[in-house]
Amino acid sequence: MARMRVRQAIAAALADAMREDGSVLLFGEDVAAAEGPFKTSEGLLAEFGPLRVRDTPISEMGFVGAAVGAAAVGMRPVVEIMFMEFLGVALDQLVTEAAKFRYLSNGRVSVPLVVRASIGSGLGFGTQHSQTLENWLTATPGLKVAVPSDAQTAYGLLRAAIRDPDPVAILEPRALYAERGECVTGEEGIVPLGTARVVREGDAVTVVALGQTVRAAVSAAERLGTGVEVIDLSTLVPWDRDTVLASVARTGRLVVVEESPSSGGWGSEVVSAVTAAAFRALQAPPFRITAPDVPVPYNRGLEARFSPSVDEVEYQLKTYLDTGEVPDPWWRREGVAA
């Protein structure tokens, strides 16, 4: 086990995968000579050379399309999208083509492609470079989607994604790249896709979080003391229903903490599925703690309020546990939005 930053864990995962399998390639803007816009490919060009670590033109449509073709003929490309929003111009290649090849070919053609994209608010990149946009991908059959929350899951999920025979999107919370944590590398460090982690045990409420909201959920739970169980969902497609349902069966309550805006967030799927499968186990209505339905603000103070803060999560959980009722979010309590 070593202590490393999240960005270093990503670079370590790429290096280990490339040493293991000569068909693993890395494409993207500034991933080679500059070693990644966020230094997530540090040292790779020097070790593996320009044939396997390739800088591309500023054309996501072009290099994602090239990676889909390479994957379809037996390579295992990893492409880096600098900001999640830029994937919008290449959705056809990923969602309509790569995710459908296995189905359209009756299983004869697979596309072992990994698309990495940085996501999220917190670093002052403004409204057009701070979204999470998981919902662009989660309703796409044939595509897996995972979101790391620390160095270990950054390393382990990426190693698992590169080994997967089908396309996988890894959405990396940008605000976590500089965070340090313990990380087991090699075979023992691989985190299977579709497996959630119970990161804090409790028996009064199940809190499901993802990406950088895991930190907020754990911090709020520690302030509240015992009783709050926190689950890091890790993979959105397929998500780990068994772990979530087993937890709700013990606690009788469910809260989902999301960075995405309230409308259309991934937590709606979790709440819906748990309500349908475990309605009789619920002692109070399940609900979601989200961002408001507004663009991510550029102003530092407003941006800090956008994603669920530790204070807001603590307030919502305490009110919910004390009353059994679903509290209003801060923007309704303060009368700034409906």
mmCIF file with all atom_site columns, N, CA, C and O in Angstrom, residues 144-175:
data_model
loop_
_atom_site.group_PDB
_atom_site.id
_atom_site.type_symbol
_atom_site.label_atom_id
_atom_site.label_alt_id
_atom_site.label_comp_id
_atom_site.label_asym_id
_atom_site.label_entity_id
_atom_site.label_seq_id
_atom_site.pdbx_PDB_ins_code
_atom_site.Cartn_x
_atom_site.Cartn_y
_atom_site.Cartn_z
_atom_site.occupancy
_atom_site.B_iso_or_equiv
_atom_site.pdbx_formal_charge
_atom_site.auth_seq_id
_atom_site.auth_comp_id
_atom_site.auth_asym_id
_atom_site.auth_atom_id
_atom_site.pdbx_PDB_model_num
ATOM 1   N N  . LYS A 1 144 ? -21.254 0.986  -19.395 1.00 0.00 ? 144 LYS A N  1
ATOM 2   C CA . LYS A 1 144 ? -21.089 1.022  -17.939 1.00 0.00 ? 144 LYS A CA 1
ATOM 3   C C  . LYS A 1 144 ? -20.559 2.395  -17.538 1.00 0.00 ? 144 LYS A C  1
ATOM 4   O O  . LYS A 1 144 ? -19.829 3.035  -18.311 1.00 0.00 ? 144 LYS A O  1
ATOM 5   N N  . VAL A 1 145 ? -20.911 2.825  -16.321 1.00 0.00 ? 145 VAL A N  1
ATOM 6   C CA . VAL A 1 145 ? -20.513 4.152  -15.850 1.00 0.00 ? 145 VAL A CA 1
ATOM 7   C C  . VAL A 1 145 ? -20.054 4.034  -14.398 1.00 0.00 ? 145 VAL A C  1
ATOM 8   O O  . VAL A 1 145 ? -20.796 3.506  -13.552 1.00 0.00 ? 145 VAL A O  1
ATOM 9   N N  . ALA A 1 146 ? -18.845 4.538  -14.099 1.00 0.00 ? 146 ALA A N  1
ATOM 10  C CA . ALA A 1 146 ? -18.316 4.478  -12.733 1.00 0.00 ? 146 ALA A CA 1
ATOM 11  C C  . ALA A 1 146 ? -17.739 5.837  -12.346 1.00 0.00 ? 146 ALA A C  1
ATOM 12  O O  . ALA A 1 146 ? -17.306 6.608  -13.204 1.00 0.00 ? 146 ALA A O  1
ATOM 13  N N  . VAL A 1 147 ? -17.751 6.118  -11.027 1.00 0.00 ? 147 VAL A N  1
ATOM 14  C CA . VAL A 1 147 ? -17.277 7.406  -10.511 1.00 0.00 ? 147 VAL A CA 1
ATOM 15  C C  . VAL A 1 147 ? -16.418 7.139  -9.265  1.00 0.00 ? 147 VAL A C  1
ATOM 16  O O  . VAL A 1 147 ? -16.950 6.684  -8.245  1.00 0.00 ? 147 VAL A O  1
ATOM 17  N N  . PRO A 1 148 ? -15.110 7.401  -9.319  1.00 0.00 ? 148 PRO A N  1
ATOM 18  C CA . PRO A 1 148 ? -14.272 7.184  -8.127  1.00 0.00 ? 148 PRO A CA 1
ATOM 19  C C  . PRO A 1 148 ? -14.479 8.270  -7.081  1.00 0.00 ? 148 PRO A C  1
ATOM 20  O O  . PRO A 1 148 ? -14.915 9.387  -7.393  1.00 0.00 ? 148 PRO A O  1
ATOM 21  N N  . SER A 1 149 ? -14.123 7.943  -5.833  1.00 0.00 ? 149 SER A N  1
ATOM 22  C CA . SER A 1 149 ? -14.278 8.906  -4.735  1.00 0.00 ? 149 SER A CA 1
ATOM 23  C C  . SER A 1 149 ? -12.971 9.140  -3.982  1.00 0.00 ? 149 SER A C  1
ATOM 24  O O  . SER A 1 149 ? -12.918 9.996  -3.104  1.00 0.00 ? 149 SER A O  1
ATOM 25  N N  . ASP A 1 150 ? -11.939 8.365  -4.284  1.00 0.00 ? 150 ASP A N  1
ATOM 26  C CA . ASP A 1 150 ? -10.645 8.503  -3.608  1.00 0.00 ? 150 ASP A CA 1
ATOM 27  C C  . ASP A 1 150 ? -9.569  7.803  -4.440  1.00 0.00 ? 150 ASP A C  1
ATOM 28  O O  . ASP A 1 150 ? -9.855  7.306  -5.540  1.00 0.00 ? 150 ASP A O  1
ATOM 29  N N  . ALA A 1 151 ? -8.348  7.777  -3.905  1.00 0.00 ? 151 ALA A N  1
ATOM 30  C CA . ALA A 1 151 ? -7.243  7.198  -4.667  1.00 0.00 ? 151 ALA A CA 1
ATOM 31  C C  . ALA A 1 151 ? -7.471  5.716  -4.964  1.00 0.00 ? 151 ALA A C  1
ATOM 32  O O  . ALA A 1 151 ? -7.198  5.244  -6.073  1.00 0.00 ? 151 ALA A O  1
ATOM 33  N N  . GLN A 1 152 ? -7.986  4.972  -3.974  1.00 0.00 ? 152 GLN A N  1
ATOM 34  C CA . GLN A 1 152 ? -8.170  3.538  -4.182  1.00 0.00 ? 152 GLN A CA 1
ATOM 35  C C  . GLN A 1 152 ? -9.196  3.240  -5.281  1.00 0.00 ? 152 GLN A C  1
ATOM 36  O O  . GLN A 1 152 ? -8.963  2.401  -6.154  1.00 0.00 ? 152 GLN A O  1
ATOM 37  N N  . THR A 1 153 ? -10.333 3.931  -5.234  1.00 0.00 ? 153 THR A N  1
ATOM 38  C CA . THR A 1 153 ? -11.345 3.661  -6.265  1.00 0.00 ? 153 THR A CA 1
ATOM 39  C C  . THR A 1 153 ? -10.914 4.233  -7.615  1.00 0.00 ? 153 THR A C  1
ATOM 40  O O  . THR A 1 153 ? -11.281 3.695  -8.657  1.00 0.00 ? 153 THR A O  1
ATOM 41  N N  . ALA A 1 154 ? -10.114 5.311  -7.607  1.00 0.00 ? 154 ALA A N  1
ATOM 42  C CA . ALA A 1 154 ? -9.603  5.836  -8.875  1.00 0.00 ? 154 ALA A CA 1
ATOM 43  C C  . ALA A 1 154 ? -8.713  4.788  -9.548  1.00 0.00 ? 154 ALA A C  1
ATOM 44  O O  . ALA A 1 154 ? -8.800  4.550  -10.757 1.00 0.00 ? 154 ALA A O  1
ATOM 45  N N  . TYR A 1 155 ? -7.840  4.159  -8.755  1.00 0.00 ? 155 TYR A N  1
ATOM 46  C CA . TYR A 1 155 ? -6.973  3.111  -9.303  1.00 0.00 ? 155 TYR A CA 1
ATOM 47  C C  . TYR A 1 155 ? -7.784  1.863  -9.670  1.00 0.00 ? 155 TYR A C  1
ATOM 48  O O  . TYR A 1 155 ? -7.707  1.355  -10.798 1.00 0.00 ? 155 TYR A O  1
ATOM 49  N N  . GLY A 1 156 ? -8.568  1.396  -8.716  1.00 0.00 ? 156 GLY A N  1
ATOM 50  C CA . GLY A 1 156 ? -9.218  0.096  -8.876  1.00 0.00 ? 156 GLY A CA 1
ATOM 51  C C  . GLY A 1 156 ? -10.303 0.053  -9.927  1.00 0.00 ? 156 GLY A C  1
ATOM 52  O O  . GLY A 1 156 ? -10.427 -0.930 -10.674 1.00 0.00 ? 156 GLY A O  1
ATOM 53  N N  . LEU A 1 157 ? -11.121 1.097  -10.007 1.00 0.00 ? 157 LEU A N  1
ATOM 54  C CA . LEU A 1 157 ? -12.183 1.114  -11.016 1.00 0.00 ? 157 LEU A CA 1
ATOM 55  C C  . LEU A 1 157 ? -11.608 1.238  -12.423 1.00 0.00 ? 157 LEU A C  1
ATOM 56  O O  . LEU A 1 157 ? -12.118 0.631  -13.373 1.00 0.00 ? 157 LEU A O  1
ATOM 57  N N  . LEU A 1 158 ? -10.527 2.034  -12.559 1.00 0.00 ? 158 LEU A N  1
ATOM 58  C CA . LEU A 1 158 ? -9.935  2.187  -13.893 1.00 0.00 ? 158 LEU A CA 1
ATOM 59  C C  . LEU A 1 158 ? -9.294  0.885  -14.357 1.00 0.00 ? 158 LEU A C  1
ATOM 60  O O  . LEU A 1 158 ? -9.442  0.505  -15.529 1.00 0.00 ? 158 LEU A O  1
ATOM 61  N N  . ARG A 1 159 ? -8.615  0.173  -13.448 1.00 0.00 ? 159 ARG A N  1
ATOM 62  C CA . ARG A 1 159 ? -8.054  -1.129 -13.846 1.00 0.00 ? 159 ARG A CA 1
ATOM 63  C C  . ARG A 1 159 ? -9.160  -2.084 -14.278 1.00 0.00 ? 159 ARG A C  1
ATOM 64  O O  . ARG A 1 159 ? -9.014  -2.806 -15.278 1.00 0.00 ? 159 ARG A O  1
ATOM 65  N N  . ALA A 1 160 ? -10.259 -2.097 -13.533 1.00 0.00 ? 160 ALA A N  1
ATOM 66  C CA . ALA A 1 160 ? -11.374 -2.982 -13.904 1.00 0.00 ? 160 ALA A CA 1
ATOM 67  C C  . ALA A 1 160 ? -11.985 -2.567 -15.230 1.00 0.00 ? 160 ALA A C  1
ATOM 68  O O  . ALA A 1 160 ? -12.359 -3.421 -16.059 1.00 0.00 ? 160 ALA A O  1
ATOM 69  N N  . ALA A 1 161 ? -12.097 -1.263 -15.453 1.00 0.00 ? 161 ALA A N  1
ATOM 70  C CA . ALA A 1 161 ? -12.708 -0.778 -16.696 1.00 0.00 ? 161 ALA A CA 1
ATOM 71  C C  . ALA A 1 161 ? -11.872 -1.173 -17.905 1.00 0.00 ? 161 ALA A C  1
ATOM 72  O O  . ALA A 1 161 ? -12.412 -1.567 -18.951 1.00 0.00 ? 161 ALA A O  1
ATOM 73  N N  . ILE A 1 162 ? -10.540 -1.062 -17.779 1.00 0.00 ? 162 ILE A N  1
ATOM 74  C CA . ILE A 1 162 ? -9.671  -1.402 -18.915 1.00 0.00 ? 162 ILE A CA 1
ATOM 75  C C  . ILE A 1 162 ? -9.760  -2.896 -19.245 1.00 0.00 ? 162 ILE A C  1
ATOM 76  O O  . ILE A 1 162 ? -9.663  -3.298 -20.405 1.00 0.00 ? 162 ILE A O  1
ATOM 77  N N  . ARG A 1 163 ? -9.999  -3.727 -18.265 1.00 0.00 ? 163 ARG A N  1
ATOM 78  C CA . ARG A 1 163 ? -10.140 -5.169 -18.517 1.00 0.00 ? 163 ARG A CA 1
ATOM 79  C C  . ARG A 1 163 ? -11.525 -5.550 -19.041 1.00 0.00 ? 163 ARG A C  1
ATOM 80  O O  . ARG A 1 163 ? -11.710 -6.664 -19.539 1.00 0.00 ? 163 ARG A O  1
ATOM 81  N N  . ASP A 1 164 ? -12.494 -4.653 -18.911 1.00 0.00 ? 164 ASP A N  1
ATOM 82  C CA . ASP A 1 164 ? -13.865 -4.992 -19.291 1.00 0.00 ? 164 ASP A CA 1
ATOM 83  C C  . ASP A 1 164 ? -13.966 -5.159 -20.813 1.00 0.00 ? 164 ASP A C  1
ATOM 84  O O  . ASP A 1 164 ? -13.358 -4.401 -21.565 1.00 0.00 ? 164 ASP A O  1
ATOM 85  N N  . PRO A 1 165 ? -14.753 -6.116 -21.278 1.00 0.00 ? 165 PRO A N  1
ATOM 86  C CA . PRO A 1 165 ? -14.860 -6.318 -22.728 1.00 0.00 ? 165 PRO A CA 1
ATOM 87  C C  . PRO A 1 165 ? -15.749 -5.299 -23.430 1.00 0.00 ? 165 PRO A C  1
ATOM 88  O O  . PRO A 1 165 ? -15.803 -5.280 -24.666 1.00 0.00 ? 165 PRO A O  1
ATOM 89  N N  . ASP A 1 166 ? -16.449 -4.457 -22.689 1.00 0.00 ? 166 ASP A N  1
ATOM 90  C CA . ASP A 1 166 ? -17.391 -3.505 -23.277 1.00 0.00 ? 166 ASP A CA 1
ATOM 91  C C  . ASP A 1 166 ? -17.047 -2.079 -22.850 1.00 0.00 ? 166 ASP A C  1
ATOM 92  O O  . ASP A 1 166 ? -16.254 -1.871 -21.923 1.00 0.00 ? 166 ASP A O  1
ATOM 93  N N  . PRO A 1 167 ? -17.645 -1.077 -23.499 1.00 0.00 ? 167 PRO A N  1
ATOM 94  C CA . PRO A 1 167 ? -17.263 0.310  -23.180 1.00 0.00 ? 167 PRO A CA 1
ATOM 95  C C  . PRO A 1 167 ? -17.643 0.716  -21.766 1.00 0.00 ? 167 PRO A C  1
ATOM 96  O O  . PRO A 1 167 ? -18.722 0.391  -21.277 1.00 0.00 ? 167 PRO A O  1
ATOM 97  N N  . VAL A 1 168 ? -16.739 1.456  -21.145 1.00 0.00 ? 168 VAL A N  1
ATOM 98  C CA . VAL A 1 168 ? -16.939 1.946  -19.779 1.00 0.00 ? 168 VAL A CA 1
ATOM 99  C C  . VAL A 1 168 ? -16.560 3.428  -19.735 1.00 0.00 ? 168 VAL A C  1
ATOM 100 O O  . VAL A 1 168 ? -15.519 3.821  -20.271 1.00 0.00 ? 168 VAL A O  1
ATOM 101 N N  . ALA A 1 169 ? -17.406 4.226  -19.103 1.00 0.00 ? 169 ALA A N  1
ATOM 102 C CA . ALA A 1 169 ? -17.073 5.635  -18.857 1.00 0.00 ? 169 ALA A CA 1
ATOM 103 C C  . ALA A 1 169 ? -16.678 5.789  -17.392 1.00 0.00 ? 169 ALA A C  1
ATOM 104 O O  . ALA A 1 169 ? -17.407 5.362  -16.498 1.00 0.00 ? 169 ALA A O  1
ATOM 105 N N  . ILE A 1 170 ? -15.504 6.355  -17.166 1.00 0.00 ? 170 ILE A N  1
ATOM 106 C CA . ILE A 1 170 ? -15.043 6.676  -15.810 1.00 0.00 ? 170 ILE A CA 1
ATOM 107 C C  . ILE A 1 170 ? -15.111 8.193  -15.656 1.00 0.00 ? 170 ILE A C  1
ATOM 108 O O  . ILE A 1 170 ? -14.388 8.926  -16.344 1.00 0.00 ? 170 ILE A O  1
ATOM 109 N N  . LEU A 1 171 ? -15.979 8.666  -14.778 1.00 0.00 ? 171 LEU A N  1
ATOM 110 C CA . LEU A 1 171 ? -16.179 10.093 -14.565 1.00 0.00 ? 171 LEU A CA 1
ATOM 111 C C  . LEU A 1 171 ? -15.419 10.490 -13.296 1.00 0.00 ? 171 LEU A C  1
ATOM 112 O O  . LEU A 1 171 ? -15.783 10.060 -12.194 1.00 0.00 ? 171 LEU A O  1
ATOM 113 N N  . GLU A 1 172 ? -14.375 11.275 -13.461 1.00 0.00 ? 172 GLU A N  1
ATOM 114 C CA . GLU A 1 172 ? -13.436 11.567 -12.364 1.00 0.00 ? 172 GLU A CA 1
ATOM 115 C C  . GLU A 1 172 ? -13.719 12.944 -11.759 1.00 0.00 ? 172 GLU A C  1
ATOM 116 O O  . GLU A 1 172 ? -13.564 13.954 -12.454 1.00 0.00 ? 172 GLU A O  1
ATOM 117 N N  . PRO A 1 173 ? -14.140 13.011 -10.483 1.00 0.00 ? 173 PRO A N  1
ATOM 118 C CA . PRO A 1 173 ? -14.354 14.314 -9.848  1.00 0.00 ? 173 PRO A CA 1
ATOM 119 C C  . PRO A 1 173 ? -13.056 15.119 -9.818  1.00 0.00 ? 173 PRO A C  1
ATOM 120 O O  . PRO A 1 173 ? -12.093 14.749 -9.145  1.00 0.00 ? 173 PRO A O  1
ATOM 121 N N  . ARG A 1 174 ? -13.064 16.211 -10.541 1.00 0.00 ? 174 ARG A N  1
ATOM 122 C CA . ARG A 1 174 ? -11.842 17.022 -10.718 1.00 0.00 ? 174 ARG A CA 1
ATOM 123 C C  . ARG A 1 174 ? -11.326 17.566 -9.383  1.00 0.00 ? 174 ARG A C  1
ATOM 124 O O  . ARG A 1 174 ? -10.114 17.687 -9.179  1.00 0.00 ? 174 ARG A O  1
ATOM 125 N N  . ALA A 1 175 ? -12.245 17.874 -8.485  1.00 0.00 ? 175 ALA A N  1
ATOM 126 C CA . ALA A 1 175 ? -11.858 18.457 -7.197  1.00 0.00 ? 175 ALA A CA 1
ATOM 127 C C  . ALA A 1 175 ? -11.067 17.477 -6.336  1.00 0.00 ? 175 ALA A C  1
ATOM 128 O O  . ALA A 1 175 ? -10.453 17.877 -5.348  1.00 0.00 ? 175 ALA A O  1
#
